[in-house]
Amino acid sequence: MSEFVFLYRGETDIKKLSPQEAQQSMQQWMAWFKELEKKGKLKSIGQPLERAGKVVGGKAKPVTDGPYAETKDIIGGYSLIEARNLDEAAELAAGCPGIQRGGLVEVRPVMPLNM
Amino acid sequence: MDPAEHLFRQEAGRLVAILTRLFGVHNLALAEDVVQDAFCRALESWKFHGLPKNPSAWLMTTAKNRALEILRREGTARKFAPELGRLLESEWTLAPAVEEHFEPAAIQDGQLRMMFSCIHPGIPEETQLALILHLLCGFSVEETAAAFLKKAAAMEKRIGRAKKTLAGSRRLFNLAGAGDVAERLPAVLRALYLLFNEGYHGASAESPVRGELCAEARRLVSLLVDNPQTTTPAAHALTALLCFLAARLPGRLDAAGNLTLLVDQDRSSWDRALIAEGRRQLGLSAAGSEVTAYHLEAAIADLHARAARPEDTDWSGIIALYDMLMKIQPSPVVALNRAVALAQRDGPGRGLEAIALITDRERLARYPFYFAAMGEFELRLARRDEAREHFQAALTLARNPVERRFLEGRVRECGDVSPRRCPKSQPTVRSRAPRTFP
């Protein structure tokens, strides 16, 4: 088993969701996490991240206020996943409900200590 | 744990009402933004952390904190609710004042103010209903458009205009003015009645029964009867009527999704608890001397509910109630329903006669059940050809697949065309009817 981080990016449309759609979206996410957990793939559900923040570094202005760049690049949260390999991890990510609402899941293998 | 099916929607309606009261009606858009924000946060947080123990309280606290932040930041720059003016000047008074708006009684009060405000004399009736669904029930513009079978773009324009009218009023409707409440209450009741009707016999193409519209209408009516300023015998009567009708909702469609006539419904599927609540409300409605159409319609629905089998129905009682209804609110549809009751008691011939006597019958020309009723009567008189023509006329007016299927079934029931008649050469139903029943 290897570990992977899922980075949930830019579910851009959530500001436009109606309350009913927001509720459905939430229920879909909860069901998806539950499913991952049942399959024993959810090492840690992780955390949601605030949209506003600061970006530190860069030449012109070392500290800038978020939001940064394009909304699609904003990371809305992350989880820690266990999967046999990158292919399986990607397959699991494909079920993420955020994808239906314009979001992306970035799947990144956690680099192991012992190569 | 799953939240209630429409938790977000209902909370959205409550929060918009509270915040609009807090910010002032001219800041309606700001209130809507704050609510949208609270839902975004809820969605992002809850999907990771799970539902909080009390989701409503969570949303309310989030919205309250955001409102406080805005009031502190813009308290001097922006004008908020006039009655809040002085309180906003100091932090000592601000927090308690905001807190007060989120008390249960104030939440209810806020929703009622918003409801009465939506029934604005400067807004067309149909748009008033849309506005109620949008602002108080948390339906998005698209969902509201779908509920009223309108195009989203057209609905957006109408709701936009209505919101401008609303935001242009000096303040939200004030429930403390007893005279104002009494003056506007009939229009409010009517709007909720129509909202329920839209769900109950709406012309939706997909579904003839939309329970959620019925449920929203009932929820809003219950706000009226629960508040001492707005509870009246008429409000109780409307509540009773909606309870009785809602009790029959499970029977309106059979297992295959086909429309079922009242007399053919499986009465064991009717919701006994709702019927009991309807009777309790009907009892409360008898307090005054006023008899409204809601009283009579509720009493009719009650008589239907009392009959264990269709043949046990007290048709004479129902006819008497329809007679009264014709006196206070005459309409061709009421007259048609009266004719149907008459036919049940005295036979189909009498039903046909009563239909022929409806004065402004031409107003029923687009109503499929006008022709369907005549079809039923003719069929019971074994005049199959006449019956078939009526059902075919009704079929051309059917508004959704369910009505169409139902009427096709009735046409089939009439059997094949008799050899001596050729349907193509038949004059239309409408031109023939007066000749048969002068």
Coordinates of C-alpha atoms in Angstrom, one line a residue:
Chain A
M1 CA 0.0 0.0 0.0
S2 CA 1.2 3.5 -0.8
E3 CA -0.1 6.8 0.4
F4 CA -1.4 9.6 -1.8
V5 CA -2.6 13.1 -1.1
F6 CA -5.7 14.2 -2.8
L7 CA -5.8 18.0 -3.4
Y8 CA -9.2 19.3 -4.2
R9 CA -9.0 22.2 -6.5
G10 CA -11.3 24.9 -7.5
E11 CA -14.9 23.8 -7.2
T12 CA -15.6 27.1 -8.9
D13 CA -19.4 26.8 -9.1
I14 CA -20.2 26.5 -5.4
K15 CA -20.9 30.2 -5.0
K16 CA -23.7 29.8 -7.5
L17 CA -25.3 26.7 -6.0
S18 CA -28.9 26.9 -4.8
P19 CA -29.4 25.7 -1.2
Q20 CA -30.9 22.5 -2.5
E21 CA -27.9 21.9 -4.8
A22 CA -25.5 22.8 -2.0
Q23 CA -27.2 20.2 0.2
Q24 CA -27.0 17.6 -2.6
S25 CA -23.4 18.3 -3.2
M26 CA -22.6 18.0 0.5
Q27 CA -24.4 14.7 0.7
Q28 CA -22.5 13.4 -2.4
W29 CA -19.2 14.3 -0.8
M30 CA -20.1 12.7 2.5
A31 CA -21.2 9.5 0.7
W32 CA -18.0 9.5 -1.3
F33 CA -15.8 9.8 1.8
K34 CA -17.8 7.1 3.5
E35 CA -17.3 4.8 0.5
L36 CA -13.5 5.4 0.6
E37 CA -13.5 4.7 4.3
K38 CA -15.5 1.5 3.8
K39 CA -13.0 0.3 1.2
G40 CA -10.2 1.0 3.7
K41 CA -8.7 3.6 1.5
L42 CA -9.2 6.7 3.6
K43 CA -6.1 7.1 5.8
S44 CA -7.2 10.6 6.9
I45 CA -10.1 12.6 5.6
G46 CA -8.0 15.7 5.9
Q47 CA -9.2 19.3 6.2
P48 CA -11.0 21.9 4.3
L49 CA -9.0 25.1 3.7
E50 CA -10.2 28.7 3.9
R51 CA -10.3 30.4 0.5
A52 CA -8.6 33.6 1.7
G53 CA -5.1 33.7 2.9
K54 CA -1.7 35.1 2.1
V55 CA 1.0 34.2 -0.3
V56 CA 4.5 34.8 1.0
G57 CA 7.5 35.1 -1.3
G58 CA 8.2 36.6 -4.7
K59 CA 10.3 39.5 -5.8
A60 CA 7.9 42.4 -6.3
K61 CA 5.8 41.9 -3.2
P62 CA 6.8 39.4 -0.7
V63 CA 3.4 39.0 1.0
T64 CA 0.2 39.2 -1.0
D65 CA -3.4 38.6 0.1
G66 CA -5.3 35.7 -1.5
P67 CA -7.3 34.7 -3.3
Y68 CA -4.6 34.0 -5.8
A69 CA -4.6 33.6 -9.5
E70 CA -7.5 31.6 -10.9
T71 CA -10.2 30.2 -8.7
K72 CA -9.6 26.8 -10.4
D73 CA -6.2 26.8 -8.8
I74 CA -7.4 27.3 -5.2
I75 CA -7.0 24.3 -3.1
G76 CA -10.2 23.8 -1.2
G77 CA -9.0 20.9 1.0
Y78 CA -7.0 17.7 1.1
S79 CA -7.2 14.1 2.1
L80 CA -4.7 11.3 2.7
I81 CA -5.5 8.1 0.7
E82 CA -4.1 4.6 0.7
A83 CA -4.0 2.8 -2.6
R84 CA -2.0 0.1 -4.2
N85 CA -0.6 2.4 -6.9
L86 CA -1.1 5.6 -8.7
D87 CA -3.6 4.1 -11.1
E88 CA -5.8 2.9 -8.3
A89 CA -5.5 6.2 -6.6
A90 CA -6.5 8.1 -9.7
E91 CA -9.4 5.7 -10.2
L92 CA -10.6 6.5 -6.6
A93 CA -10.2 10.2 -7.3
A94 CA -12.4 9.9 -10.4
G95 CA -15.4 9.3 -8.2
C96 CA -15.0 12.7 -6.4
P97 CA -18.3 14.7 -6.6
G98 CA -16.4 17.9 -6.9
I99 CA -15.4 16.9 -10.5
Q100 CA -19.1 17.2 -11.5
R101 CA -19.0 20.8 -10.4
G102 CA -16.0 22.0 -12.3
G103 CA -13.4 20.9 -9.7
L104 CA -10.2 18.9 -10.1
V105 CA -8.5 16.4 -7.9
E106 CA -4.8 16.5 -8.0
V107 CA -3.4 13.0 -7.0
R108 CA 0.1 13.1 -5.6
P109 CA 2.0 10.1 -4.2
V110 CA 3.6 10.7 -0.9
M111 CA 7.3 10.2 -1.3
P112 CA 8.4 7.3 0.9
L113 CA 11.3 7.6 3.3
N114 CA 13.1 4.5 2.1
M115 CA 13.7 4.6 -1.6
Chain B
M1 CA -26.8 11.1 9.7
D2 CA -28.7 12.6 6.9
P3 CA -30.0 16.1 7.2
A4 CA -33.7 16.6 6.5
E5 CA -34.4 16.5 2.8
H6 CA -34.8 20.3 2.4
L7 CA -32.8 21.5 5.4
F8 CA -30.6 23.9 3.4
R9 CA -33.6 25.4 1.5
Q10 CA -35.6 26.1 4.6
E11 CA -32.7 27.5 6.5
A12 CA -31.9 29.8 3.6
G13 CA -35.4 31.1 3.7
R14 CA -35.2 31.8 7.4
L15 CA -31.8 33.4 7.2
V16 CA -32.7 35.7 4.3
A17 CA -35.7 36.9 6.3
I18 CA -33.8 37.5 9.5
L19 CA -30.9 39.3 7.8
T20 CA -33.2 41.4 5.6
R21 CA -34.9 42.6 8.8
L22 CA -31.5 43.3 10.3
F23 CA -30.0 45.1 7.4
G24 CA -33.2 46.7 6.1
V25 CA -35.2 45.7 3.1
H26 CA -33.1 48.0 0.8
N27 CA -30.2 45.7 1.6
L28 CA -31.9 42.5 0.5
A29 CA -29.1 41.7 -1.9
L30 CA -26.6 42.0 0.9
A31 CA -28.7 39.6 3.0
E32 CA -28.7 37.1 0.2
D33 CA -25.0 37.3 -0.2
V34 CA -24.4 36.7 3.5
V35 CA -26.7 33.6 3.3
Q36 CA -24.9 32.3 0.2
D37 CA -21.6 32.7 2.1
A38 CA -22.8 30.8 5.1
F39 CA -23.9 27.9 2.9
C40 CA -20.6 27.8 1.1
R41 CA -18.8 27.6 4.4
A42 CA -21.2 24.9 5.6
L43 CA -20.7 22.9 2.5
E44 CA -16.9 23.1 2.7
S45 CA -16.7 22.4 6.3
W46 CA -19.4 19.7 6.7
K47 CA -18.2 17.5 3.9
F48 CA -15.0 17.0 5.8
H49 CA -16.1 17.3 9.4
G50 CA -19.6 15.7 9.0
L51 CA -22.8 17.4 10.0
P52 CA -22.7 19.4 13.2
K53 CA -25.0 18.4 16.0
N54 CA -27.4 21.2 15.2
P55 CA -26.9 22.3 11.6
S56 CA -29.5 25.1 11.8
A57 CA -27.7 26.6 14.8
W58 CA -24.4 26.3 13.0
L59 CA -25.7 28.1 10.0
M60 CA -27.3 30.7 12.1
T61 CA -24.2 31.4 14.1
T62 CA -22.2 31.7 11.0
A63 CA -24.6 34.1 9.4
K64 CA -24.9 36.1 12.7
N65 CA -21.1 36.5 13.0
R66 CA -20.8 37.6 9.4
A67 CA -23.7 40.1 9.9
L68 CA -22.0 41.5 13.0
E69 CA -18.8 41.9 11.1
I70 CA -20.6 43.8 8.3
L71 CA -22.6 46.0 10.7
R72 CA -19.4 46.9 12.7
R73 CA -17.4 47.6 9.5
E74 CA -20.1 49.5 7.6
G75 CA -22.3 50.7 10.4
T76 CA -21.6 54.3 9.7
A77 CA -21.0 54.2 5.9
R78 CA -24.1 52.2 5.0
K79 CA -27.7 52.7 6.0
F80 CA -29.2 49.7 7.7
A81 CA -32.7 49.0 9.1
P82 CA -34.2 52.3 10.4
E83 CA -35.4 50.7 13.6
L84 CA -31.8 49.6 14.2
G85 CA -30.3 53.0 13.8
R86 CA -29.5 54.0 17.3
L87 CA -28.6 50.5 18.4
L88 CA -25.8 50.4 15.8
E89 CA -24.0 53.3 17.3
S90 CA -22.5 51.4 20.1
E91 CA -21.0 47.9 20.5
W92 CA -22.9 47.8 23.8
T93 CA -26.2 47.7 22.1
L94 CA -25.2 46.2 18.7
A95 CA -24.5 42.6 19.8
P96 CA -27.6 42.2 21.9
A97 CA -29.7 43.7 19.1
V98 CA -28.4 41.3 16.6
E99 CA -28.8 38.5 19.0
E100 CA -32.4 39.4 19.5
H101 CA -33.1 39.0 15.8
F102 CA -32.0 35.4 16.0
E103 CA -34.3 34.4 18.8
P104 CA -37.0 31.8 17.7
A105 CA -39.9 34.2 18.0
A106 CA -38.0 36.9 16.1
I107 CA -37.1 34.4 13.3
Q108 CA -40.8 33.5 12.9
D109 CA -41.7 37.2 13.0
G110 CA -39.0 37.9 10.4
Q111 CA -40.4 35.3 8.0
L112 CA -43.9 36.6 8.4
R113 CA -42.8 40.2 7.7
M114 CA -41.0 38.9 4.6
M115 CA -44.1 36.9 3.5
F116 CA -46.4 39.9 3.9
S117 CA -43.8 42.1 2.1
C118 CA -43.7 39.8 -0.9
I119 CA -47.5 40.3 -1.3
H120 CA -46.7 43.8 -2.4
P121 CA -49.5 45.5 -4.2
G122 CA -47.0 46.7 -6.8
I123 CA -46.0 43.2 -7.7
P124 CA -48.2 41.0 -10.0
E125 CA -49.8 38.1 -8.2
E126 CA -48.0 35.4 -10.1
T127 CA -44.7 37.1 -9.3
Q128 CA -45.6 37.4 -5.7
L129 CA -45.8 33.6 -5.5
A130 CA -42.5 33.2 -7.3
L131 CA -41.0 35.7 -4.9
I132 CA -42.3 33.8 -1.8
L133 CA -40.8 30.5 -3.2
H134 CA -37.5 32.2 -4.0
L135 CA -37.0 34.3 -0.8
L136 CA -38.9 32.3 1.9
C137 CA -38.4 28.8 0.6
G138 CA -34.9 29.1 -0.7
F139 CA -35.6 28.1 -4.3
S140 CA -33.1 29.4 -6.7
V141 CA -34.4 31.4 -9.6
E142 CA -34.0 28.4 -11.9
E143 CA -35.8 26.1 -9.4
T144 CA -38.6 28.7 -9.1
A145 CA -38.9 28.9 -12.8
A146 CA -39.2 25.2 -13.0
A147 CA -41.8 25.1 -10.3
F148 CA -44.0 27.6 -12.3
L149 CA -43.1 26.0 -15.7
K150 CA -41.5 29.2 -16.9
K151 CA -38.2 29.9 -18.7
A152 CA -35.4 30.7 -16.3
A153 CA -34.5 33.9 -18.2
A154 CA -38.0 35.2 -18.0
M155 CA -38.3 34.3 -14.3
E156 CA -35.0 36.0 -13.6
K157 CA -36.3 39.2 -15.1
R158 CA -39.5 39.0 -13.1
I159 CA -37.9 38.2 -9.8
G160 CA -35.3 40.9 -10.4
R161 CA -38.0 43.5 -11.0
A162 CA -40.0 42.3 -8.0
K163 CA -36.9 42.5 -5.8
K164 CA -36.3 46.0 -6.9
T165 CA -39.8 46.9 -6.0
L166 CA -39.4 45.2 -2.6
A167 CA -36.0 46.9 -2.0
G168 CA -37.6 50.2 -2.9
S169 CA -40.1 50.0 0.0
R170 CA -39.2 51.9 3.1
R171 CA -39.2 48.9 5.3
L172 CA -40.4 45.4 5.7
F173 CA -44.1 45.0 6.4
N174 CA -44.9 45.7 10.0
L175 CA -47.0 43.1 11.7
A176 CA -47.7 45.4 14.6
G177 CA -50.2 47.4 12.6
A178 CA -53.4 45.3 13.1
G179 CA -55.3 47.1 10.4
D180 CA -52.5 46.5 7.8
V181 CA -52.3 42.9 8.7
A182 CA -56.1 42.4 8.3
E183 CA -56.0 44.2 5.0
R184 CA -53.2 42.2 3.4
L185 CA -53.9 38.8 5.0
P186 CA -56.5 37.7 2.4
A187 CA -53.9 38.1 -0.4
V188 CA -51.3 36.3 1.7
L189 CA -53.7 33.4 2.2
R190 CA -54.7 33.3 -1.4
A191 CA -51.0 33.2 -2.5
L192 CA -50.3 30.2 -0.2
Y193 CA -53.5 28.5 -1.5
L194 CA -52.3 29.0 -5.1
L195 CA -48.8 27.8 -4.2
F196 CA -50.3 24.6 -2.8
N197 CA -52.5 24.3 -5.9
E198 CA -49.6 24.6 -8.1
G199 CA -48.2 21.5 -6.5
Y200 CA -51.5 19.7 -6.2
H201 CA -52.9 20.2 -9.7
G202 CA -50.2 22.1 -11.4
A203 CA -49.8 21.8 -15.1
S204 CA -46.3 20.4 -14.8
A205 CA -45.3 18.4 -17.8
E206 CA -43.3 15.8 -15.8
S207 CA -45.4 15.3 -12.8
P208 CA -49.0 16.2 -12.0
V209 CA -48.3 16.2 -8.3
R210 CA -45.3 18.0 -6.7
G211 CA -45.4 17.3 -3.1
E212 CA -42.6 19.7 -2.2
L213 CA -44.6 22.7 -3.3
C214 CA -47.5 21.5 -1.2
A215 CA -45.3 21.0 1.8
E216 CA -43.8 24.5 1.5
A217 CA -47.2 26.0 1.3
R218 CA -48.3 24.1 4.4
R219 CA -45.1 25.2 6.2
L220 CA -45.8 28.8 5.5
V221 CA -49.5 28.6 6.4
S222 CA -48.5 27.1 9.8
L223 CA -46.3 30.2 10.4
L224 CA -49.4 32.3 10.1
V225 CA -51.5 30.2 12.5
D226 CA -48.7 30.0 15.0
N227 CA -48.4 33.8 15.3
P228 CA -50.9 35.7 17.4
Q229 CA -50.8 38.7 15.0
T230 CA -51.7 36.7 11.9
T231 CA -53.8 33.8 13.2
T232 CA -57.4 34.2 12.1
P233 CA -60.3 31.8 11.5
A234 CA -59.7 32.0 7.7
A235 CA -56.0 31.1 8.3
H236 CA -57.2 28.1 10.3
A237 CA -59.7 27.2 7.6
L238 CA -56.9 27.3 5.0
T239 CA -54.7 25.2 7.2
A240 CA -57.5 22.6 7.6
L241 CA -58.1 22.5 3.8
L242 CA -54.4 22.0 3.0
C243 CA -54.2 19.2 5.7
F244 CA -57.2 17.4 4.1
L245 CA -55.9 17.7 0.6
A246 CA -52.3 16.8 1.6
A247 CA -53.7 13.7 3.4
R248 CA -55.1 12.5 0.0
L249 CA -51.8 13.2 -1.8
P250 CA -50.6 9.6 -1.5
G251 CA -53.7 8.4 -3.2
R252 CA -53.7 10.7 -6.1
L253 CA -51.4 8.6 -8.1
D254 CA -51.6 4.8 -8.2
A255 CA -48.5 2.5 -8.0
A256 CA -48.0 2.9 -11.7
G257 CA -48.0 6.7 -11.4
N258 CA -51.4 7.0 -13.0
L259 CA -53.8 9.7 -11.9
T260 CA -56.7 8.3 -9.8
L261 CA -60.1 9.9 -9.4
L262 CA -61.2 10.7 -5.9
V263 CA -63.9 8.0 -6.0
D264 CA -61.4 5.4 -7.2
Q265 CA -58.6 6.2 -4.7
D266 CA -57.3 3.7 -2.2
R267 CA -58.7 5.4 0.9
S268 CA -56.4 3.4 3.2
S269 CA -53.5 5.3 1.7
W270 CA -54.8 8.6 3.1
D271 CA -52.9 10.1 5.9
R272 CA -55.0 9.7 9.0
A273 CA -52.8 12.0 11.2
L274 CA -53.2 14.8 8.7
I275 CA -56.9 14.3 8.5
A276 CA -57.1 14.6 12.3
E277 CA -55.0 17.8 12.2
G278 CA -57.4 19.1 9.5
R279 CA -60.4 18.5 11.8
R280 CA -58.6 20.2 14.7
Q281 CA -57.9 23.2 12.5
L282 CA -61.4 23.2 11.1
G283 CA -62.7 23.4 14.7
L284 CA -60.4 26.4 15.4
S285 CA -61.6 28.1 12.2
A286 CA -65.2 28.2 13.6
A287 CA -64.2 30.9 16.1
G288 CA -65.6 33.9 14.2
S289 CA -68.7 34.6 12.3
E290 CA -66.9 34.9 9.0
V291 CA -67.3 32.0 6.5
T292 CA -64.7 32.0 3.8
A293 CA -64.3 29.8 0.7
Y294 CA -61.5 28.0 2.7
H295 CA -64.0 27.1 5.4
L296 CA -66.4 25.6 2.8
E297 CA -63.7 23.8 0.8
A298 CA -62.2 22.4 4.0
A299 CA -65.7 21.2 5.1
I300 CA -66.2 19.5 1.7
A301 CA -62.8 17.8 1.9
D302 CA -63.7 16.7 5.4
L303 CA -66.9 15.1 4.2
H304 CA -64.9 13.2 1.6
A305 CA -62.4 12.1 4.3
R306 CA -65.3 10.9 6.5
A307 CA -66.6 8.4 4.0
A308 CA -64.9 5.0 4.4
R309 CA -66.1 4.0 1.0
P310 CA -67.0 6.3 -1.9
E311 CA -70.7 5.1 -1.7
D312 CA -70.8 6.3 1.9
T313 CA -70.1 9.9 0.9
D314 CA -72.6 12.5 2.2
W315 CA -73.3 13.9 -1.3
S316 CA -76.2 16.0 -0.1
G317 CA -73.9 17.7 2.5
I318 CA -71.3 18.3 -0.2
I319 CA -73.9 19.8 -2.6
A320 CA -75.1 22.1 0.1
L321 CA -71.6 23.3 0.7
Y322 CA -71.0 23.8 -3.0
D323 CA -74.2 25.9 -3.1
M324 CA -72.8 28.1 -0.4
L325 CA -69.5 28.3 -2.2
M326 CA -71.3 29.4 -5.3
K327 CA -72.8 32.2 -3.3
I328 CA -69.6 33.6 -1.9
Q329 CA -67.1 32.7 -4.6
P330 CA -69.0 31.7 -7.8
S331 CA -66.8 30.3 -10.6
P332 CA -67.4 27.8 -13.4
V333 CA -65.0 25.3 -11.8
V334 CA -66.9 25.4 -8.5
A335 CA -70.1 24.9 -10.6
L336 CA -68.5 22.0 -12.4
N337 CA -67.5 20.3 -9.1
R338 CA -71.0 20.9 -7.8
A339 CA -72.4 19.2 -11.0
V340 CA -70.1 16.2 -10.3
A341 CA -71.4 15.9 -6.8
L342 CA -75.0 16.2 -8.1
A343 CA -74.4 13.4 -10.5
Q344 CA -73.1 11.2 -7.7
R345 CA -76.3 11.7 -5.8
D346 CA -79.0 12.0 -8.5
G347 CA -77.4 10.2 -11.4
P348 CA -75.4 11.3 -14.5
G349 CA -78.4 12.8 -16.3
R350 CA -78.7 15.4 -13.5
G351 CA -75.0 16.1 -13.7
L352 CA -75.2 16.8 -17.4
E353 CA -78.1 19.1 -16.9
A354 CA -76.2 21.0 -14.2
I355 CA -73.2 21.4 -16.5
A356 CA -75.5 22.8 -19.2
L357 CA -76.7 25.4 -16.8
I358 CA -73.3 26.7 -15.8
T359 CA -73.5 30.3 -16.9
D360 CA -70.0 31.1 -18.1
R361 CA -69.3 27.6 -19.3
E362 CA -67.1 28.9 -22.1
R363 CA -64.4 29.7 -19.5
L364 CA -64.0 26.0 -19.1
A365 CA -63.2 25.5 -22.7
R366 CA -59.5 24.9 -22.0
Y367 CA -60.1 22.7 -18.9
P368 CA -59.7 19.0 -19.7
F369 CA -61.8 17.9 -16.7
Y370 CA -64.8 19.8 -18.0
F371 CA -64.9 17.5 -21.0
A372 CA -63.8 14.5 -18.9
A373 CA -66.8 15.1 -16.5
M374 CA -69.2 15.1 -19.4
G375 CA -67.5 12.0 -20.8
E376 CA -68.0 10.2 -17.4
F377 CA -71.7 11.1 -17.3
E378 CA -72.4 10.0 -20.9
L379 CA -70.5 6.8 -20.3
R380 CA -72.6 6.0 -17.2
L381 CA -75.6 6.6 -19.4
A382 CA -74.1 4.0 -21.8
R383 CA -73.9 6.6 -24.6
R384 CA -70.5 5.5 -25.6
D385 CA -70.1 7.5 -28.7
E386 CA -70.9 10.8 -26.9
A387 CA -68.6 9.8 -24.1
R388 CA -65.8 9.0 -26.4
E389 CA -66.0 12.4 -28.1
H390 CA -65.9 14.2 -24.8
F391 CA -62.9 12.2 -23.7
Q392 CA -61.2 12.9 -27.0
A393 CA -61.8 16.6 -26.6
A394 CA -60.4 16.4 -23.1
L395 CA -57.4 14.5 -24.4
T396 CA -56.4 17.3 -26.7
L397 CA -56.3 19.6 -23.7
A398 CA -54.3 17.3 -21.4
R399 CA -51.4 19.1 -19.8
N400 CA -49.0 16.2 -19.0
P401 CA -48.4 12.6 -19.8
V402 CA -50.2 11.5 -16.7
E403 CA -53.4 13.3 -17.6
R404 CA -53.0 12.0 -21.2
R405 CA -52.6 8.4 -20.1
F406 CA -55.6 8.8 -17.8
L407 CA -57.8 10.2 -20.6
E408 CA -56.6 7.7 -23.2
G409 CA -57.7 5.0 -20.7
R410 CA -61.2 6.6 -20.6
V411 CA -61.4 6.8 -24.4
R412 CA -60.5 3.0 -24.6
E413 CA -63.2 2.4 -21.9
C414 CA -65.8 3.7 -24.4
G415 CA -65.0 0.9 -26.9
D416 CA -64.9 1.1 -30.6
V417 CA -66.9 3.6 -32.7
S418 CA -70.4 2.4 -33.5
P419 CA -70.6 1.5 -37.2
R420 CA -73.4 3.9 -37.9
R421 CA -71.3 6.9 -36.8
C422 CA -68.3 8.4 -38.3
P423 CA -66.4 10.5 -35.8
K424 CA -64.8 12.8 -38.4
S425 CA -68.1 14.2 -39.4
Q426 CA -69.2 14.9 -35.9
P427 CA -69.6 18.5 -34.9
T428 CA -67.4 19.5 -32.0
V429 CA -68.4 18.8 -28.5
R430 CA -68.9 22.4 -27.5
S431 CA -71.2 23.3 -30.4
R432 CA -73.3 20.2 -29.8
A433 CA -73.7 20.5 -26.0
P434 CA -76.2 23.4 -26.0
R435 CA -78.4 21.6 -28.5
T436 CA -78.6 18.5 -26.2
F437 CA -79.2 20.6 -23.1
P438 CA -81.0 23.8 -24.0

